[in-house]
Coordinates of C-alpha atoms in Angstrom, one line a residue:
M26 CA 21.6 163.7 69.4
R27 CA 18.0 165.2 69.1
T28 CA 18.2 166.2 72.8
R29 CA 21.7 167.8 72.5
H30 CA 20.2 169.8 69.5
I31 CA 17.4 171.0 71.7
V32 CA 19.7 172.1 74.4
N33 CA 22.2 173.7 71.9
T34 CA 19.7 175.5 69.8
T35 CA 18.0 176.9 72.8
I36 CA 21.2 178.1 74.4
A37 CA 22.3 179.6 71.1
L38 CA 18.9 181.4 70.7
A39 CA 18.8 182.7 74.2
L40 CA 22.2 184.2 73.9
T41 CA 21.7 185.9 70.4
I42 CA 18.4 187.3 71.0
L43 CA 20.1 189.8 73.4
L44 CA 21.9 191.7 70.6
G45 CA 18.6 193.6 70.6
A46 CA 18.3 194.1 74.4
C47 CA 20.1 197.3 74.8
A48 CA 22.5 199.8 73.1
S49 CA 25.4 200.1 75.3
K50 CA 27.4 197.9 77.6
K51 CA 26.3 199.7 80.7
A52 CA 22.6 199.6 79.8
A53 CA 20.5 198.6 82.9
T54 CA 16.9 199.0 83.6
E55 CA 14.5 197.9 86.4
V56 CA 10.9 199.1 87.2
T57 CA 11.2 199.5 91.0
G58 CA 8.2 199.3 93.3
T59 CA 8.5 202.8 94.3
T60 CA 8.0 203.9 90.5
A61 CA 5.3 201.5 90.1
K62 CA 3.4 202.6 93.3
S63 CA 3.8 206.3 92.4
A64 CA 2.2 205.6 89.2
K65 CA -0.8 203.9 90.9
S66 CA -2.1 207.2 91.7
T67 CA -2.1 208.4 88.1
K68 CA -5.7 208.5 86.7
N69 CA -6.6 206.5 83.8
T70 CA -8.0 209.4 82.0
V71 CA -6.7 212.9 81.5
V72 CA -8.8 215.9 81.0
E73 CA -9.0 217.2 77.7
T74 CA -7.5 220.6 78.5
A75 CA -4.2 218.8 79.4
S76 CA -1.2 219.3 77.1
P77 CA -0.1 216.5 74.7
E78 CA 3.0 216.1 77.0
V79 CA 1.0 215.7 80.1
K80 CA -1.3 213.2 78.4
Q81 CA 1.8 211.3 77.1
L82 CA 3.3 211.1 80.5
A83 CA 0.2 210.1 82.2
Y84 CA -0.4 207.2 79.9
T85 CA 3.3 206.1 80.2
K86 CA 2.6 205.9 83.9
K87 CA -0.4 203.8 83.5
V88 CA 1.6 201.3 81.5
V89 CA 4.3 201.3 84.2
D90 CA 1.8 200.9 86.8
N91 CA 0.9 197.4 85.2
A92 CA 4.2 195.7 86.6
V93 CA 3.5 193.1 89.1
Y94 CA 4.6 193.7 92.6
A95 CA 5.7 190.1 93.2
K96 CA 9.5 189.6 93.5
N97 CA 9.2 185.9 92.3
I98 CA 7.4 184.4 89.2
V99 CA 7.6 180.6 89.0
G100 CA 5.7 178.0 86.7
S101 CA 6.1 175.0 84.5
M102 CA 5.9 175.6 80.9
Q103 CA 5.8 174.1 77.5
F104 CA 8.6 175.2 75.4
N105 CA 8.5 175.4 71.6
L106 CA 11.3 176.3 69.3
K107 CA 10.9 176.9 65.5
T108 CA 13.9 177.6 63.2
G109 CA 14.1 176.7 59.7
S110 CA 12.5 173.3 59.2
K111 CA 12.9 172.4 62.8
D112 CA 9.7 172.5 65.2
I113 CA 10.7 171.3 68.7
S114 CA 8.6 171.0 71.7
V115 CA 9.5 170.0 75.3
P116 CA 8.4 170.6 78.9
G117 CA 10.3 173.1 81.1
S118 CA 10.0 175.6 83.9
L119 CA 10.6 179.1 84.3
H120 CA 11.9 180.7 87.5
M121 CA 12.6 184.6 87.8
R122 CA 13.6 186.6 90.9
L123 CA 13.4 190.2 90.2
N124 CA 17.0 191.7 89.9
E125 CA 18.6 188.4 90.6
V126 CA 18.0 185.7 88.1
I127 CA 16.2 184.4 85.0
R128 CA 16.2 180.8 84.7
L129 CA 15.0 178.3 82.0
Q130 CA 15.1 174.7 82.3
L131 CA 14.2 172.0 79.9
F132 CA 13.0 168.4 80.6
L133 CA 12.8 165.3 78.7
P134 CA 9.2 164.5 77.8
L135 CA 7.5 162.2 80.0
L136 CA 10.5 161.3 82.1
G137 CA 10.8 164.8 83.5
T138 CA 14.5 164.6 83.7
E139 CA 16.5 168.0 83.4
V140 CA 18.5 168.0 80.2
G141 CA 19.5 171.8 80.2
R142 CA 19.6 174.8 82.1
L143 CA 20.2 178.5 81.0
E144 CA 20.6 181.0 83.9
F145 CA 21.2 184.8 83.6
T146 CA 22.2 186.9 86.6
P147 CA 23.2 190.5 86.7
D148 CA 26.8 189.3 86.9
Y149 CA 27.1 186.3 84.6
V150 CA 25.6 183.8 82.3
L151 CA 25.4 180.0 83.1
V152 CA 24.6 177.4 80.6
V153 CA 24.6 173.8 82.0
D154 CA 24.4 170.8 79.6
R155 CA 23.3 167.9 82.1
I156 CA 23.5 165.1 79.3
H157 CA 27.4 165.8 78.7
K158 CA 28.1 167.2 82.1
E159 CA 29.6 170.4 80.8
Y160 CA 28.9 174.1 81.6
I161 CA 30.0 177.5 80.9
Q162 CA 29.9 180.5 83.4
A163 CA 31.3 183.9 82.2
S164 CA 30.8 187.5 83.0
Y165 CA 29.2 189.3 80.0
T166 CA 32.6 191.2 79.4
Q167 CA 34.5 187.9 79.1
V168 CA 32.5 186.8 76.2
D169 CA 33.3 189.0 73.0
F170 CA 29.9 188.1 71.2
L171 CA 28.0 189.4 74.2
N172 CA 30.2 192.2 75.2
Q173 CA 30.4 193.8 71.8
N174 CA 26.6 193.8 71.4
G175 CA 25.9 195.4 74.6
L176 CA 24.2 192.6 76.6
S177 CA 22.2 193.8 79.6
F178 CA 20.6 191.5 82.2
Y179 CA 17.9 194.2 83.1
S180 CA 16.9 194.8 79.5
L181 CA 16.4 191.1 79.2
Q182 CA 14.5 191.2 82.4
A183 CA 12.1 193.9 81.3
L184 CA 11.2 191.9 78.3
F185 CA 10.4 188.8 80.5
W186 CA 8.6 190.6 83.0
N187 CA 6.4 192.6 80.5
Q188 CA 7.7 195.9 81.5
L189 CA 9.1 199.1 79.7
T190 CA 12.9 199.6 79.6
V191 CA 15.3 202.6 78.9
P192 CA 18.8 201.8 78.1
G193 CA 21.5 203.5 80.3
T194 CA 19.3 203.8 83.3
K195 CA 18.9 201.5 86.2
T196 CA 15.6 203.0 87.6
L197 CA 12.7 204.5 85.7
N198 CA 12.0 207.9 87.2
E199 CA 10.0 210.8 86.0
K200 CA 12.6 212.2 83.5
D201 CA 13.0 208.7 81.9
L202 CA 9.3 208.3 81.3
S203 CA 9.4 211.6 79.5
R204 CA 11.6 210.0 76.9
F205 CA 8.8 207.8 75.5
S206 CA 6.8 209.1 72.6
V207 CA 3.1 208.1 73.0
E208 CA 1.0 207.9 69.9
L209 CA -2.5 208.7 71.6
D210 CA -3.9 209.9 68.4
K211 CA -3.6 206.9 66.4
G212 CA -7.0 205.8 67.0
G213 CA -8.2 202.2 67.6
T214 CA -7.8 199.9 70.8
N215 CA -4.0 200.0 70.8
V216 CA -1.6 202.7 71.5
P217 CA 2.0 202.6 70.4
L218 CA 5.0 203.9 72.6
T219 CA 8.4 204.3 70.9
L220 CA 11.9 205.1 72.1
A221 CA 14.8 205.9 70.2
N222 CA 18.4 205.4 71.5
G223 CA 21.3 205.6 69.2
K224 CA 21.3 202.6 67.0
M225 CA 18.5 201.1 68.9
S226 CA 14.7 201.6 68.4
Y227 CA 11.9 200.3 70.6
R228 CA 8.3 200.1 69.9
W229 CA 5.7 198.7 72.5
T230 CA 2.1 198.1 71.4
T231 CA -0.2 198.7 74.5
E232 CA -3.9 198.2 75.0
Q233 CA -5.4 201.4 75.5
A234 CA -8.1 200.5 77.9
T235 CA -5.6 198.8 80.4
G236 CA -2.3 200.0 79.3
R237 CA -1.1 196.5 79.1
I238 CA 1.9 195.7 76.9
L239 CA 0.9 193.4 74.2
Q240 CA 4.2 193.5 72.2
A241 CA 7.8 194.7 72.1
L242 CA 9.7 195.2 69.1
V243 CA 13.5 195.8 69.4
T244 CA 15.5 196.8 66.2
Y245 CA 19.4 197.3 66.4
V246 CA 21.6 198.2 63.3
S247 CA 25.1 197.5 63.8
N248 CA 28.1 198.2 61.5
Q249 CA 29.5 195.1 62.1
T250 CA 26.6 192.5 62.2
G251 CA 24.0 194.4 60.2
R252 CA 20.2 194.6 61.3
S253 CA 18.7 192.5 64.2
Q254 CA 15.1 192.6 65.2
L255 CA 13.4 191.0 68.1
T256 CA 9.7 190.9 68.5
W257 CA 8.1 189.9 71.7
D258 CA 4.4 189.0 72.1
Y259 CA 2.4 188.6 75.3
S260 CA -1.1 187.1 75.9
N261 CA -2.9 184.7 78.2
F262 CA -2.7 187.2 81.2
K263 CA -3.2 185.6 84.6
S264 CA -3.8 187.2 87.8
V265 CA -0.8 187.8 90.1
G266 CA -2.0 189.6 93.1
P267 CA -3.8 192.9 92.1
K268 CA -1.8 192.8 88.6
S269 CA -1.6 190.2 85.9
F270 CA 1.3 188.5 84.1
P271 CA 1.4 187.1 80.5
A272 CA 1.6 183.3 81.0
K273 CA 2.1 183.1 77.1
Q274 CA 5.3 184.8 75.4
V275 CA 6.4 184.4 72.0
F276 CA 9.7 185.9 70.8
S277 CA 11.1 185.8 67.4
F278 CA 14.6 186.9 66.6
S279 CA 16.4 187.4 63.3
S280 CA 19.9 188.8 62.6
A281 CA 22.4 188.8 59.7
A282 CA 24.9 187.6 62.0
V283 CA 23.1 184.4 63.1
Q284 CA 22.1 181.4 60.8
K285 CA 22.2 183.7 57.8
G286 CA 19.2 185.8 59.1
A287 CA 16.9 182.9 59.4
P288 CA 14.3 183.8 61.9
T289 CA 14.0 181.8 65.2
T290 CA 10.8 181.7 67.2
V291 CA 10.5 180.6 70.8
T292 CA 7.0 180.2 72.5
I293 CA 6.8 179.9 76.3
S294 CA 3.4 178.7 77.5
M295 CA 3.0 178.7 81.3
S296 CA 0.3 176.4 82.7
E297 CA 0.5 178.4 85.9
V298 CA 2.0 181.5 87.3
K299 CA 3.1 181.3 91.0
T300 CA 5.1 183.6 93.3
D301 CA 6.9 180.8 95.3
D302 CA 10.2 182.0 96.9
K303 CA 11.2 178.5 98.3
W304 CA 13.9 178.1 95.7
E305 CA 17.6 179.0 95.4
A306 CA 18.4 182.0 93.1
R307 CA 21.9 180.6 92.1
T308 CA 22.6 177.1 90.6
T309 CA 25.7 175.3 92.2
V310 CA 27.4 173.2 89.5
S311 CA 28.7 169.9 90.7
N312 CA 32.4 169.3 90.5
K313 CA 31.9 166.3 88.3
Y314 CA 31.1 168.8 85.4
K315 CA 33.6 170.0 83.0
R316 CA 33.9 173.7 82.6
V317 CA 33.9 174.6 79.0
E318 CA 35.4 178.0 77.7
A319 CA 32.6 180.5 76.8
Q320 CA 34.3 181.7 73.3
D321 CA 34.7 178.0 72.3
I322 CA 31.1 176.8 72.8
L323 CA 29.5 179.9 71.7
G324 CA 31.5 179.7 68.3
K325 CA 30.0 176.2 67.8
L326 CA 26.5 177.0 68.9
L327 CA 26.2 180.0 66.6
K328 CA 27.4 177.8 63.6
M329 CA 24.6 175.3 64.3

């Protein structure tokens, strides 16, 4: 039962944190290699005579330029979940392929047997319960809970990949970058970038010297579910080619619509960050598994 709770709580959290992922059903963001490479030519400093707008745009490009060039991010991890009085840690792995999939796998301690898998693709969400041989697979529009809150694969991807995101766009271009407000006059070692989009507000805390994103804060106010807030912290950056990737990510989510607003925190600590591409981007579920209706299982998970 303890293992089942680990799987169920993890799935519920992963689904509900996406309340803060974007403001509209069509929101989709990806930082393309073209954008990142064009930002590479931007100087790290801007002459004092430049206008505030030019300085802000130059700094935003500096932040975008930190995006890793790798198409694959793979690594074993230690997964920790804290919610209420519960504090659970299990081994796992993270597999991500840019614009294709985000996959989290959880294993039994010591034995290494997979007990649960959560997979996000641009088209559907897949949840696999290995213990009870059940799974759900549904498009984002098929699940009312996800659809009504504007779930976006690309917004979630930006958070996992330590990148900026703009709701409603698929590719960050020069015009999109000008939407960010950069508080260069704040002083100190960090520079905040903010973006307002309808009921959504975003705030990224970046390291001034490098332009590296240290934290993302996403707030969403809904007439139906109230206020939701997602905080995503990044640390322990490891080299991935000429760039770096945060091997430790801590995200905390709270919403009046989930568990009476009690915060839930997940920590992913990767022991390594690799770029292996020898793995399948889609999970094929055995016909021995029973398919469960998405609404039914989500209803049960959200009440836990």
